[in-house]
PDB file of N, CA and C in Angstrom:
ATOM      1  N   MET V   1      -6.448 -11.755  11.282  1.00 72.00           N
ATOM      2  CA  MET V   1      -5.170 -11.384  10.984  1.00 72.00           C
ATOM      3  C   MET V   1      -4.298 -12.649  11.153  1.00 72.00           C
ATOM      4  N   ALA V   2      -3.423 -12.788  10.060  1.00 84.00           N
ATOM      5  CA  ALA V   2      -2.503 -13.871   9.975  1.00 84.00           C
ATOM      6  C   ALA V   2      -1.348 -13.644  10.979  1.00 84.00           C
ATOM      7  N   ARG V   3      -0.665 -14.745  11.329  1.00 94.00           N
ATOM      8  CA  ARG V   3       0.555 -14.597  12.104  1.00 94.00           C
ATOM      9  C   ARG V   3       1.836 -14.437  11.133  1.00 94.00           C
ATOM     10  N   ALA V   4       2.613 -13.408  11.359  1.00 96.00           N
ATOM     11  CA  ALA V   4       3.696 -13.082  10.502  1.00 96.00           C
ATOM     12  C   ALA V   4       4.960 -13.244  11.403  1.00 96.00           C
ATOM     13  N   LEU V   5       5.995 -13.883  10.882  1.00 97.00           N
ATOM     14  CA  LEU V   5       7.278 -13.927  11.519  1.00 97.00           C
ATOM     15  C   LEU V   5       8.396 -13.357  10.670  1.00 97.00           C
ATOM     16  N   ILE V   6       9.086 -12.410  11.209  1.00 98.00           N
ATOM     17  CA  ILE V   6      10.069 -11.742  10.359  1.00 98.00           C
ATOM     18  C   ILE V   6      11.391 -11.816  11.257  1.00 98.00           C
ATOM     19  N   HIS V   7      12.520 -12.237  10.514  1.00 98.00           N
ATOM     20  CA  HIS V   7      13.749 -12.354  11.121  1.00 98.00           C
ATOM     21  C   HIS V   7      14.762 -11.473  10.350  1.00 98.00           C
ATOM     22  N   MET V   8      15.408 -10.580  11.059  1.00 98.00           N
ATOM     23  CA  MET V   8      16.413  -9.581  10.502  1.00 98.00           C
ATOM     24  C   MET V   8      17.221  -9.033  11.570  1.00 98.00           C
ATOM     25  N   GLN V   9      18.296  -8.534  11.233  1.00 96.00           N
ATOM     26  CA  GLN V   9      19.210  -7.786  12.165  1.00 96.00           C
ATOM     27  C   GLN V   9      18.561  -6.587  12.602  1.00 96.00           C
ATOM     28  N   ALA V  10      18.681  -6.268  13.961  1.00 97.00           N
ATOM     29  CA  ALA V  10      18.203  -5.000  14.448  1.00 97.00           C
ATOM     30  C   ALA V  10      19.173  -3.805  14.251  1.00 97.00           C
ATOM     31  N   THR V  11      20.371  -4.183  14.034  1.00 98.00           N
ATOM     32  CA  THR V  11      21.537  -3.151  13.897  1.00 98.00           C
ATOM     33  C   THR V  11      22.327  -3.681  12.778  1.00 98.00           C
ATOM     34  N   ALA V  12      22.931  -2.716  12.065  1.00 98.00           N
ATOM     35  CA  ALA V  12      23.871  -3.050  11.067  1.00 98.00           C
ATOM     36  C   ALA V  12      24.803  -1.768  10.781  1.00 98.00           C
ATOM     37  N   ARG V  13      25.862  -1.967  10.098  1.00 97.00           N
ATOM     38  CA  ARG V  13      26.793  -0.911   9.630  1.00 97.00           C
ATOM     39  C   ARG V  13      26.267  -0.467   8.269  1.00 97.00           C
ATOM     40  N   ARG V  14      26.480   0.936   8.030  1.00 97.00           N
ATOM     41  CA  ARG V  14      26.180   1.467   6.724  1.00 97.00           C
ATOM     42  C   ARG V  14      26.887   0.648   5.599  1.00 97.00           C
ATOM     43  N   GLY V  15      26.073   0.308   4.605  1.00 97.00           N
ATOM     44  CA  GLY V  15      26.595  -0.453   3.556  1.00 97.00           C
ATOM     45  C   GLY V  15      26.645  -2.035   3.679  1.00 97.00           C
ATOM     46  N   GLU V  16      26.395  -2.473   4.911  1.00 97.00           N
ATOM     47  CA  GLU V  16      26.432  -3.936   5.086  1.00 97.00           C
ATOM     48  C   GLU V  16      25.166  -4.473   4.409  1.00 97.00           C
ATOM     49  N   VAL V  17      25.366  -5.819   3.904  1.00 98.00           N
ATOM     50  CA  VAL V  17      24.323  -6.481   3.277  1.00 98.00           C
ATOM     51  C   VAL V  17      23.603  -7.298   4.394  1.00 98.00           C
ATOM     52  N   ILE V  18      22.315  -7.136   4.438  1.00 98.00           N
ATOM     53  CA  ILE V  18      21.539  -7.840   5.547  1.00 98.00           C
ATOM     54  C   ILE V  18      20.548  -8.722   4.878  1.00 98.00           C
ATOM     55  N   GLU V  19      20.284 -10.038   5.557  1.00 98.00           N
ATOM     56  CA  GLU V  19      19.373 -10.960   5.080  1.00 98.00           C
ATOM     57  C   GLU V  19      18.093 -10.719   5.906  1.00 98.00           C
ATOM     58  N   ILE V  20      16.917 -10.775   5.152  1.00 98.00           N
ATOM     59  CA  ILE V  20      15.691 -10.702   5.772  1.00 98.00           C
ATOM     60  C   ILE V  20      14.836 -11.887   5.460  1.00 98.00           C
ATOM     61  N   ARG V  21      14.238 -12.479   6.477  1.00 98.00           N
ATOM     62  CA  ARG V  21      13.408 -13.668   6.246  1.00 98.00           C
ATOM     63  C   ARG V  21      12.005 -13.409   6.775  1.00 98.00           C
ATOM     64  N   ALA V  22      10.936 -13.655   5.988  1.00 98.00           N
ATOM     65  CA  ALA V  22       9.641 -13.403   6.341  1.00 98.00           C
ATOM     66  C   ALA V  22       8.745 -14.618   6.029  1.00 98.00           C
ATOM     67  N   LEU V  23       7.841 -14.997   6.987  1.00 96.00           N
ATOM     68  CA  LEU V  23       6.970 -16.098   6.833  1.00 96.00           C
ATOM     69  C   LEU V  23       5.627 -15.658   7.280  1.00 96.00           C
ATOM     70  N   ILE V  24       4.568 -15.969   6.653  1.00 96.00           N
ATOM     71  CA  ILE V  24       3.165 -15.663   7.084  1.00 96.00           C
ATOM     72  C   ILE V  24       2.300 -16.801   7.075  1.00 96.00           C
ATOM     73  N   ALA V  25       1.562 -17.031   8.105  1.00 94.00           N
ATOM     74  CA  ALA V  25       0.571 -18.120   8.278  1.00 94.00           C
ATOM     75  C   ALA V  25      -0.567 -17.931   7.341  1.00 94.00           C
ATOM     76  N   HIS V  26      -0.651 -18.663   6.256  1.00 92.00           N
ATOM     77  CA  HIS V  26      -1.804 -18.579   5.437  1.00 92.00           C
ATOM     78  C   HIS V  26      -2.043 -19.816   4.832  1.00 92.00           C
ATOM     79  N   PRO V  27      -3.382 -20.284   4.506  1.00 87.00           N
ATOM     80  CA  PRO V  27      -3.607 -21.535   3.874  1.00 87.00           C
ATOM     81  C   PRO V  27      -3.135 -21.677   2.497  1.00 87.00           C
ATOM     82  N   MET V  28      -3.362 -20.561   1.691  1.00 88.00           N
ATOM     83  CA  MET V  28      -2.969 -20.573   0.299  1.00 88.00           C
ATOM     84  C   MET V  28      -3.889 -21.529  -0.503  1.00 88.00           C
ATOM     85  N   GLU V  29      -5.134 -21.570  -0.520  1.00 89.00           N
ATOM     86  CA  GLU V  29      -5.977 -22.363  -1.199  1.00 89.00           C
ATOM     87  C   GLU V  29      -6.041 -22.086  -2.632  1.00 89.00           C
ATOM     88  N   THR V  30      -5.727 -23.012  -3.516  1.00 87.00           N
ATOM     89  CA  THR V  30      -5.538 -22.790  -5.029  1.00 87.00           C
ATOM     90  C   THR V  30      -6.826 -22.531  -5.764  1.00 87.00           C
ATOM     91  N   GLY V  31      -8.028 -23.027  -5.203  1.00 86.00           N
ATOM     92  CA  GLY V  31      -9.249 -22.929  -6.030  1.00 86.00           C
ATOM     93  C   GLY V  31      -9.496 -24.089  -6.890  1.00 86.00           C
ATOM     94  N   PHE V  32      -8.625 -25.058  -6.919  1.00 89.00           N
ATOM     95  CA  PHE V  32      -8.700 -26.246  -7.799  1.00 89.00           C
ATOM     96  C   PHE V  32      -9.066 -27.490  -6.955  1.00 89.00           C
ATOM     97  N   ARG V  33      -8.937 -27.448  -5.637  1.00 88.00           N
ATOM     98  CA  ARG V  33      -9.009 -28.564  -4.756  1.00 88.00           C
ATOM     99  C   ARG V  33     -10.392 -28.802  -4.221  1.00 88.00           C
ATOM    100  N   PRO V  34     -10.968 -30.010  -4.217  1.00 93.00           N
ATOM    101  CA  PRO V  34     -12.327 -30.328  -3.736  1.00 93.00           C
ATOM    102  C   PRO V  34     -12.235 -30.310  -2.146  1.00 93.00           C
ATOM    103  N   GLY V  35     -13.293 -29.839  -1.530  1.00 90.00           N
ATOM    104  CA  GLY V  35     -13.434 -29.856  -0.163  1.00 90.00           C
ATOM    105  C   GLY V  35     -14.079 -31.183   0.334  1.00 90.00           C
ATOM    106  N   ALA V  36     -14.365 -31.309   1.530  1.00 92.00           N
ATOM    107  CA  ALA V  36     -14.981 -32.672   2.041  1.00 92.00           C
ATOM    108  C   ALA V  36     -16.345 -32.857   1.543  1.00 92.00           C
ATOM    109  N   ASP V  37     -17.165 -31.805   1.015  1.00 94.00           N
ATOM    110  CA  ASP V  37     -18.445 -32.010   0.360  1.00 94.00           C
ATOM    111  C   ASP V  37     -18.325 -32.384  -1.057  1.00 94.00           C
ATOM    112  N   GLY V  38     -17.121 -32.293  -1.655  1.00 93.00           N
ATOM    113  CA  GLY V  38     -16.873 -32.550  -3.031  1.00 93.00           C
ATOM    114  C   GLY V  38     -16.892 -31.258  -3.903  1.00 93.00           C
ATOM    115  N   LYS V  39     -17.240 -30.207  -3.387  1.00 94.00           N
ATOM    116  CA  LYS V  39     -17.329 -28.896  -4.132  1.00 94.00           C
ATOM    117  C   LYS V  39     -15.870 -28.265  -4.090  1.00 94.00           C
ATOM    118  N   VAL V  40     -15.581 -27.567  -5.133  1.00 93.00           N
ATOM    119  CA  VAL V  40     -14.307 -26.964  -5.165  1.00 93.00           C
ATOM    120  C   VAL V  40     -14.217 -25.845  -4.184  1.00 93.00           C
ATOM    121  N   LEU V  41     -13.193 -25.783  -3.404  1.00 91.00           N
ATOM    122  CA  LEU V  41     -12.901 -24.736  -2.392  1.00 91.00           C
ATOM    123  C   LEU V  41     -12.592 -23.403  -3.091  1.00 91.00           C
ATOM    124  N   ALA V  42     -13.078 -22.240  -2.645  1.00 90.00           N
ATOM    125  CA  ALA V  42     -12.777 -21.063  -3.157  1.00 90.00           C
ATOM    126  C   ALA V  42     -11.299 -20.697  -3.186  1.00 90.00           C
ATOM    127  N   ARG V  43     -10.787 -19.984  -4.170  1.00 90.00           N
ATOM    128  CA  ARG V  43      -9.411 -19.627  -4.127  1.00 90.00           C
ATOM    129  C   ARG V  43      -9.132 -18.663  -3.073  1.00 90.00           C
ATOM    130  N   ASP V  44      -8.039 -18.744  -2.375  1.00 92.00           N
ATOM    131  CA  ASP V  44      -7.685 -17.884  -1.249  1.00 92.00           C
ATOM    132  C   ASP V  44      -6.063 -17.823  -1.135  1.00 92.00           C
ATOM    133  N   ILE V  45      -5.514 -17.011  -2.020  1.00 93.00           N
ATOM    134  CA  ILE V  45      -4.062 -16.997  -2.017  1.00 93.00           C
ATOM    135  C   ILE V  45      -3.467 -15.503  -1.724  1.00 93.00           C
ATOM    136  N   ILE V  46      -2.381 -15.420  -1.199  1.00 95.00           N
ATOM    137  CA  ILE V  46      -1.614 -14.176  -1.125  1.00 95.00           C
ATOM    138  C   ILE V  46      -1.115 -13.934  -2.510  1.00 95.00           C
ATOM    139  N   ARG V  47      -1.381 -12.794  -3.101  1.00 95.00           N
ATOM    140  CA  ARG V  47      -0.957 -12.450  -4.537  1.00 95.00           C
ATOM    141  C   ARG V  47       0.342 -11.637  -4.567  1.00 95.00           C
ATOM    142  N   ARG V  48       0.546 -10.911  -3.564  1.00 97.00           N
ATOM    143  CA  ARG V  48       1.577  -9.854  -3.612  1.00 97.00           C
ATOM    144  C   ARG V  48       2.264  -9.673  -2.322  1.00 97.00           C
ATOM    145  N   PHE V  49       3.655  -9.601  -2.260  1.00 98.00           N
ATOM    146  CA  PHE V  49       4.413  -9.238  -1.096  1.00 98.00           C
ATOM    147  C   PHE V  49       5.389  -8.156  -1.541  1.00 98.00           C
ATOM    148  N   THR V  50       5.351  -7.155  -0.586  1.00 98.00           N
ATOM    149  CA  THR V  50       6.284  -5.994  -0.892  1.00 98.00           C
ATOM    150  C   THR V  50       6.977  -5.615   0.371  1.00 98.00           C
ATOM    151  N   CYS V  51       8.269  -5.269   0.327  1.00 98.00           N
ATOM    152  CA  CYS V  51       9.103  -4.837   1.404  1.00 98.00           C
ATOM    153  C   CYS V  51       9.540  -3.485   1.065  1.00 98.00           C
ATOM    154  N   ARG V  52       9.333  -2.423   1.908  1.00 98.00           N
ATOM    155  CA  ARG V  52       9.747  -0.899   1.719  1.00 98.00           C
ATOM    156  C   ARG V  52      10.755  -0.781   2.888  1.00 98.00           C
ATOM    157  N   TYR V  53      11.820  -0.002   2.337  1.00 98.00           N
ATOM    158  CA  TYR V  53      12.840   0.392   3.451  1.00 98.00           C
ATOM    159  C   TYR V  53      12.773   1.947   3.345  1.00 98.00           C
ATOM    160  N   ASN V  54      12.252   2.483   4.423  1.00 97.00           N
ATOM    161  CA  ASN V  54      12.088   3.867   4.605  1.00 97.00           C
ATOM    162  C   ASN V  54      11.320   4.465   3.346  1.00 97.00           C
ATOM    163  N   GLY V  55      10.319   3.728   3.010  1.00 97.00           N
ATOM    164  CA  GLY V  55       9.457   4.137   1.975  1.00 97.00           C
ATOM    165  C   GLY V  55       9.830   3.707   0.475  1.00 97.00           C
ATOM    166  N   GLU V  56      10.978   3.206   0.375  1.00 98.00           N
ATOM    167  CA  GLU V  56      11.469   2.789  -0.877  1.00 98.00           C
ATOM    168  C   GLU V  56      11.294   1.214  -1.022  1.00 98.00           C
ATOM    169  N   VAL V  57      10.727   0.850  -2.131  1.00 98.00           N
ATOM    170  CA  VAL V  57      10.574  -0.623  -2.454  1.00 98.00           C
ATOM    171  C   VAL V  57      11.905  -1.243  -2.597  1.00 98.00           C
ATOM    172  N   VAL V  58      12.314  -2.211  -1.791  1.00 98.00           N
ATOM    173  CA  VAL V  58      13.552  -2.989  -1.921  1.00 98.00           C
ATOM    174  C   VAL V  58      13.419  -4.388  -2.368  1.00 98.00           C
ATOM    175  N   PHE V  59      12.173  -4.917  -2.332  1.00 98.00           N
ATOM    176  CA  PHE V  59      11.875  -6.325  -2.807  1.00 98.00           C
ATOM    177  C   PHE V  59      10.358  -6.405  -2.929  1.00 98.00           C
ATOM    178  N   ALA V  60       9.975  -7.060  -4.176  1.00 98.00           N
ATOM    179  CA  ALA V  60       8.558  -7.330  -4.303  1.00 98.00           C
ATOM    180  C   ALA V  60       8.477  -8.596  -5.024  1.00 98.00           C
ATOM    181  N   ALA V  61       7.299  -9.309  -4.763  1.00 97.00           N
ATOM    182  CA  ALA V  61       7.182 -10.595  -5.392  1.00 97.00           C
ATOM    183  C   ALA V  61       5.651 -10.770  -5.658  1.00 97.00           C
ATOM    184  N   GLU V  62       5.422 -11.405  -6.895  1.00 96.00           N
ATOM    185  CA  GLU V  62       4.089 -11.787  -7.139  1.00 96.00           C
ATOM    186  C   GLU V  62       3.906 -13.371  -6.885  1.00 96.00           C
ATOM    187  N   LEU V  63       2.927 -13.757  -6.150  1.00 92.00           N
ATOM    188  CA  LEU V  63       2.760 -15.163  -5.741  1.00 92.00           C
ATOM    189  C   LEU V  63       1.580 -15.688  -6.538  1.00 92.00           C
ATOM    190  N   HIS V  64       1.696 -17.045  -6.867  1.00 89.00           N
ATOM    191  CA  HIS V  64       0.688 -17.653  -7.648  1.00 89.00           C
ATOM    192  C   HIS V  64       0.169 -19.030  -6.858  1.00 89.00           C
ATOM    193  N   PRO V  65      -0.914 -19.549  -7.446  1.00 83.00           N
ATOM    194  CA  PRO V  65      -1.583 -20.719  -6.594  1.00 83.00           C
ATOM    195  C   PRO V  65      -0.551 -21.825  -6.421  1.00 83.00           C
ATOM    196  N   ALA V  66       0.636 -21.992  -7.092  1.00 84.00           N
ATOM    197  CA  ALA V  66       1.493 -23.096  -6.857  1.00 84.00           C
ATOM    198  C   ALA V  66       2.297 -22.815  -5.573  1.00 84.00           C
ATOM    199  N   ILE V  67       2.354 -21.677  -5.116  1.00 86.00           N
ATOM    200  CA  ILE V  67       3.155 -21.496  -3.909  1.00 86.00           C
ATOM    201  C   ILE V  67       2.601 -22.215  -2.715  1.00 86.00           C
ATOM    202  N   SER V  68       3.447 -22.687  -1.787  1.00 88.00           N
ATOM    203  CA  SER V  68       2.984 -23.540  -0.606  1.00 88.00           C
ATOM    204  C   SER V  68       2.099 -22.714   0.411  1.00 88.00           C
ATOM    205  N   ALA V  69       1.547 -23.339   1.249  1.00 91.00           N
ATOM    206  CA  ALA V  69       0.806 -22.730   2.431  1.00 91.00           C
ATOM    207  C   ALA V  69       1.967 -22.061   3.323  1.00 91.00           C
ATOM    208  N   ASN V  70       1.547 -21.104   4.013  1.00 94.00           N
ATOM    209  CA  ASN V  70       2.526 -20.384   4.905  1.00 94.00           C
ATOM    210  C   ASN V  70       3.765 -19.963   4.192  1.00 94.00           C
ATOM    211  N   PRO V  71       3.655 -19.050   3.073  1.00 94.00           N
ATOM    212  CA  PRO V  71       4.826 -18.720   2.268  1.00 94.00           C
ATOM    213  C   PRO V  71       5.991 -18.122   3.092  1.00 94.00           C
ATOM    214  N   TYR V  72       7.176 -18.605   2.694  1.00 96.00           N
ATOM    215  CA  TYR V  72       8.356 -18.208   3.394  1.00 96.00           C
ATOM    216  C   TYR V  72       9.195 -17.462   2.207  1.00 96.00           C
ATOM    217  N   ILE V  73       9.547 -16.198   2.476  1.00 97.00           N
ATOM    218  CA  ILE V  73      10.417 -15.416   1.552  1.00 97.00           C
ATOM    219  C   ILE V  73      11.738 -14.930   2.245  1.00 97.00           C
ATOM    220  N   ALA V  74      12.815 -15.183   1.581  1.00 98.00           N
ATOM    221  CA  ALA V  74      14.082 -14.643   1.913  1.00 98.00           C
ATOM    222  C   ALA V  74      14.720 -13.807   0.984  1.00 98.00           C
ATOM    223  N   PHE V  75      15.495 -12.719   1.370  1.00 98.00           N
ATOM    224  CA  PHE V  75      16.010 -11.850   0.420  1.00 98.00           C
ATOM    225  C   PHE V  75      17.165 -10.966   1.197  1.00 98.00           C
ATOM    226  N   TYR V  76      17.828 -10.275   0.385  1.00 98.00           N
ATOM    227  CA  TYR V  76      18.926  -9.369   0.960  1.00 98.00           C
ATOM    228  C   TYR V  76      18.715  -7.928   0.524  1.00 98.00           C
ATOM    229  N   THR V  77      19.052  -7.001   1.378  1.00 98.00           N
ATOM    230  CA  THR V  77      19.119  -5.554   0.990  1.00 98.00           C
ATOM    231  C   THR V  77      20.366  -4.884   1.699  1.00 98.00           C
ATOM    232  N   VAL V  78      20.690  -3.797   1.357  1.00 98.00           N
ATOM    233  CA  VAL V  78      21.914  -2.991   1.867  1.00 98.00           C
ATOM    234  C   VAL V  78      21.395  -2.019   2.945  1.00 98.00           C
ATOM    235  N   ALA V  79      22.000  -2.047   4.107  1.00 97.00           N
ATOM    236  CA  ALA V  79      21.674  -1.122   5.206  1.00 97.00           C
ATOM    237  C   ALA V  79      22.221   0.263   4.810  1.00 97.00           C
ATOM    238  N   THR V  80      21.270   1.124   4.683  1.00 96.00           N
ATOM    239  CA  THR V  80      21.691   2.502   4.191  1.00 96.00           C
ATOM    240  C   THR V  80      21.517   3.629   5.361  1.00 96.00           C
ATOM    241  N   ASP V  81      20.429   3.601   5.964  1.00 96.00           N
ATOM    242  CA  ASP V  81      19.929   4.486   7.046  1.00 96.00           C
ATOM    243  C   ASP V  81      19.149   3.865   8.127  1.00 96.00           C
ATOM    244  N   SER V  82      19.118   4.507   9.324  1.00 98.00           N
ATOM    245  CA  SER V  82      18.223   3.926  10.288  1.00 98.00           C
ATOM    246  C   SER V  82      16.841   4.294   9.861  1.00 98.00           C
ATOM    247  N   GLY V  83      15.933   3.404  10.301  1.00 98.00           N
ATOM    248  CA  GLY V  83      14.473   3.695  10.023  1.00 98.00           C
ATOM    249  C   GLY V  83      13.742   2.327  10.148  1.00 98.00           C
ATOM    250  N   ALA V  84      12.867   2.195   9.186  1.00 98.00           N
ATOM    251  CA  ALA V  84      12.021   0.965   9.392  1.00 98.00           C
ATOM    252  C   ALA V  84      11.742   0.258   8.025  1.00 98.00           C
ATOM    253  N   LEU V  85      11.574  -1.044   8.113  1.00 98.00           N
ATOM    254  CA  LEU V  85      11.223  -1.903   6.935  1.00 98.00           C
ATOM    255  C   LEU V  85       9.753  -2.116   7.053  1.00 98.00           C
ATOM    256  N   GLU V  86       8.939  -2.010   6.017  1.00 98.00           N
ATOM    257  CA  GLU V  86       7.533  -2.327   6.132  1.00 98.00           C
ATOM    258  C   GLU V  86       7.278  -3.502   5.218  1.00 98.00           C
ATOM    259  N   PHE V  87       6.607  -4.536   5.740  1.00 98.00           N
ATOM    260  CA  PHE V  87       6.361  -5.765   4.898  1.00 98.00           C
ATOM    261  C   PHE V  87       4.855  -5.781   4.740  1.00 98.00           C
ATOM    262  N   LYS V  88       4.474  -5.935   3.494  1.00 98.00           N
ATOM    263  CA  LYS V  88       2.976  -5.985   3.238  1.00 98.00           C
ATOM    264  C   LYS V  88       2.612  -7.189   2.398  1.00 98.00           C
ATOM    265  N   TRP V  89       1.659  -7.916   2.733  1.00 97.00           N
ATOM    266  CA  TRP V  89       1.077  -9.011   2.156  1.00 97.00           C
ATOM    267  C   TRP V  89      -0.293  -8.729   1.643  1.00 97.00           C
ATOM    268  N   GLU V  90      -0.676  -8.942   0.304  1.00 97.00           N
ATOM    269  CA  GLU V  90      -1.962  -8.683  -0.163  1.00 97.00           C
ATOM    270  C   GLU V  90      -2.446  -9.813  -0.886  1.00 97.00           C
ATOM    271  N   GLY V  91      -3.726 -10.183  -0.696  1.00 94.00           N
ATOM    272  CA  GLY V  91      -4.318 -11.347  -1.351  1.00 94.00           C
ATOM    273  C   GLY V  91      -5.780 -11.295  -1.706  1.00 94.00           C
ATOM    274  N   ASP V  92      -6.342 -12.321  -2.020  1.00 93.00           N
ATOM    275  CA  ASP V  92      -7.798 -12.568  -2.351  1.00 93.00           C
ATOM    276  C   ASP V  92      -8.580 -12.256  -1.176  1.00 93.00           C
ATOM    277  N   ARG V  93      -9.854 -12.053  -1.409  1.00 90.00           N
ATOM    278  CA  ARG V  93     -10.855 -11.731  -0.357  1.00 90.00           C
ATOM    279  C   ARG V  93     -10.575 -10.447   0.434  1.00 90.00           C
ATOM    280  N   GLY V  94      -9.764  -9.551  -0.144  1.00 92.00           N
ATOM    281  CA  GLY V  94      -9.479  -8.362   0.704  1.00 92.00           C
ATOM    282  C   GLY V  94      -8.359  -8.546   1.635  1.00 92.00           C
ATOM    283  N   PHE V  95      -7.685  -9.630   1.597  1.00 94.00           N
ATOM    284  CA  PHE V  95      -6.547  -9.826   2.680  1.00 94.00           C
ATOM    285  C   PHE V  95      -5.456  -8.908   2.388  1.00 94.00           C
ATOM    286  N   ALA V  96      -5.108  -8.236   3.585  1.00 96.00           N
ATOM    287  CA  ALA V  96      -3.925  -7.351   3.495  1.00 96.00           C
ATOM    288  C   ALA V  96      -3.433  -7.305   4.969  1.00 96.00           C
ATOM    289  N   GLN V  97      -2.054  -7.503   5.022  1.00 96.00           N
ATOM    290  CA  GLN V  97      -1.461  -7.356   6.324  1.00 96.00           C
ATOM    291  C   GLN V  97      -0.256  -6.724   6.262  1.00 96.00           C
ATOM    292  N   THR V  98       0.143  -5.789   7.172  1.00 97.00           N
ATOM    293  CA  THR V  98       1.398  -4.948   7.162  1.00 97.00           C
ATOM    294  C   THR V  98       2.096  -5.164   8.564  1.00 97.00           C
ATOM    295  N   GLU V  99       3.363  -5.342   8.515  1.00 98.00           N
ATOM    296  CA  GLU V  99       4.182  -5.474   9.597  1.00 98.00           C
ATOM    297  C   GLU V  99       5.346  -4.541   9.482  1.00 98.00           C
ATOM    298  N   THR V 100       5.768  -3.904  10.517  1.00 98.00           N
ATOM    299  CA  THR V 100       6.976  -3.071  10.572  1.00 98.00           C
ATOM    300  C   THR V 100       8.056  -3.434  11.486  1.00 98.00           C
ATOM    301  N   MET V 101       9.334  -3.345  10.997  1.00 98.00           N
ATOM    302  CA  MET V 101      10.511  -3.691  11.835  1.00 98.00           C
ATOM    303  C   MET V 101      11.436  -2.581  11.781  1.00 98.00           C
ATOM    304  N   PRO V 102      11.960  -2.064  12.939  1.00 98.00           N
ATOM    305  CA  PRO V 102      12.986  -1.122  12.894  1.00 98.00           C
ATOM    306  C   PRO V 102      14.269  -1.623  12.765  1.00 98.00           C
ATOM    307  N   ILE V 103      15.163  -0.719  12.189  1.00 98.00           N
ATOM    308  CA  ILE V 103      16.599  -1.076  12.053  1.00 98.00           C
ATOM    309  C   ILE V 103      17.485   0.143  12.339  1.00 98.00           C
ATOM    310  N   THR V 104      18.502   0.024  13.031  1.00 98.00           N
ATOM    311  CA  THR V 104      19.445   1.083  13.459  1.00 98.00           C
ATOM    312  C   THR V 104      20.688   0.799  12.582  1.00 98.00           C
ATOM    313  N   VAL V 105      21.124   1.844  11.964  1.00 98.00           N
ATOM    314  CA  VAL V 105      22.383   1.777  11.140  1.00 98.00           C
ATOM    315  C   VAL V 105      23.248   2.726  11.692  1.00 98.00           C
ATOM    316  N   ALA V 106      24.529   2.194  11.916  1.00 95.00           N
ATOM    317  CA  ALA V 106      25.731   2.932  12.350  1.00 95.00           C
ATOM    318  C   ALA V 106      26.590   3.177  11.278  1.00 95.00           C
ATOM    319  N   ALA V 107      27.246   4.432  11.458  1.00 82.00           N
ATOM    320  CA  ALA V 107      28.256   4.776  10.303  1.00 82.00           C
ATOM    321  C   ALA V 107      29.519   3.947  10.330  1.00 82.00           C
TER     322      ALA V 107
END
């Protein structure tokens, strides 16, 4: 399991725009680079990132081999209701990781 760091407000007012920053530790091997033995290393990238707010997709991104190791993604959404944001990373070799962060929204 990779290490994920997520930074966002724990509380917000209804209608407030909040910034969300997510980083996951992953080598992101392109499949084009030779290893120490001269053979090409197998591709191992995160292909998709999705964020759901109370089950509704609020942000999604497709990632490609040109993205750096330990991909960092920042985006904004509007606080509507208290609940949870679910962050999901999916990649090669069956890689999948999900993290959840709660948010409390005041009227």
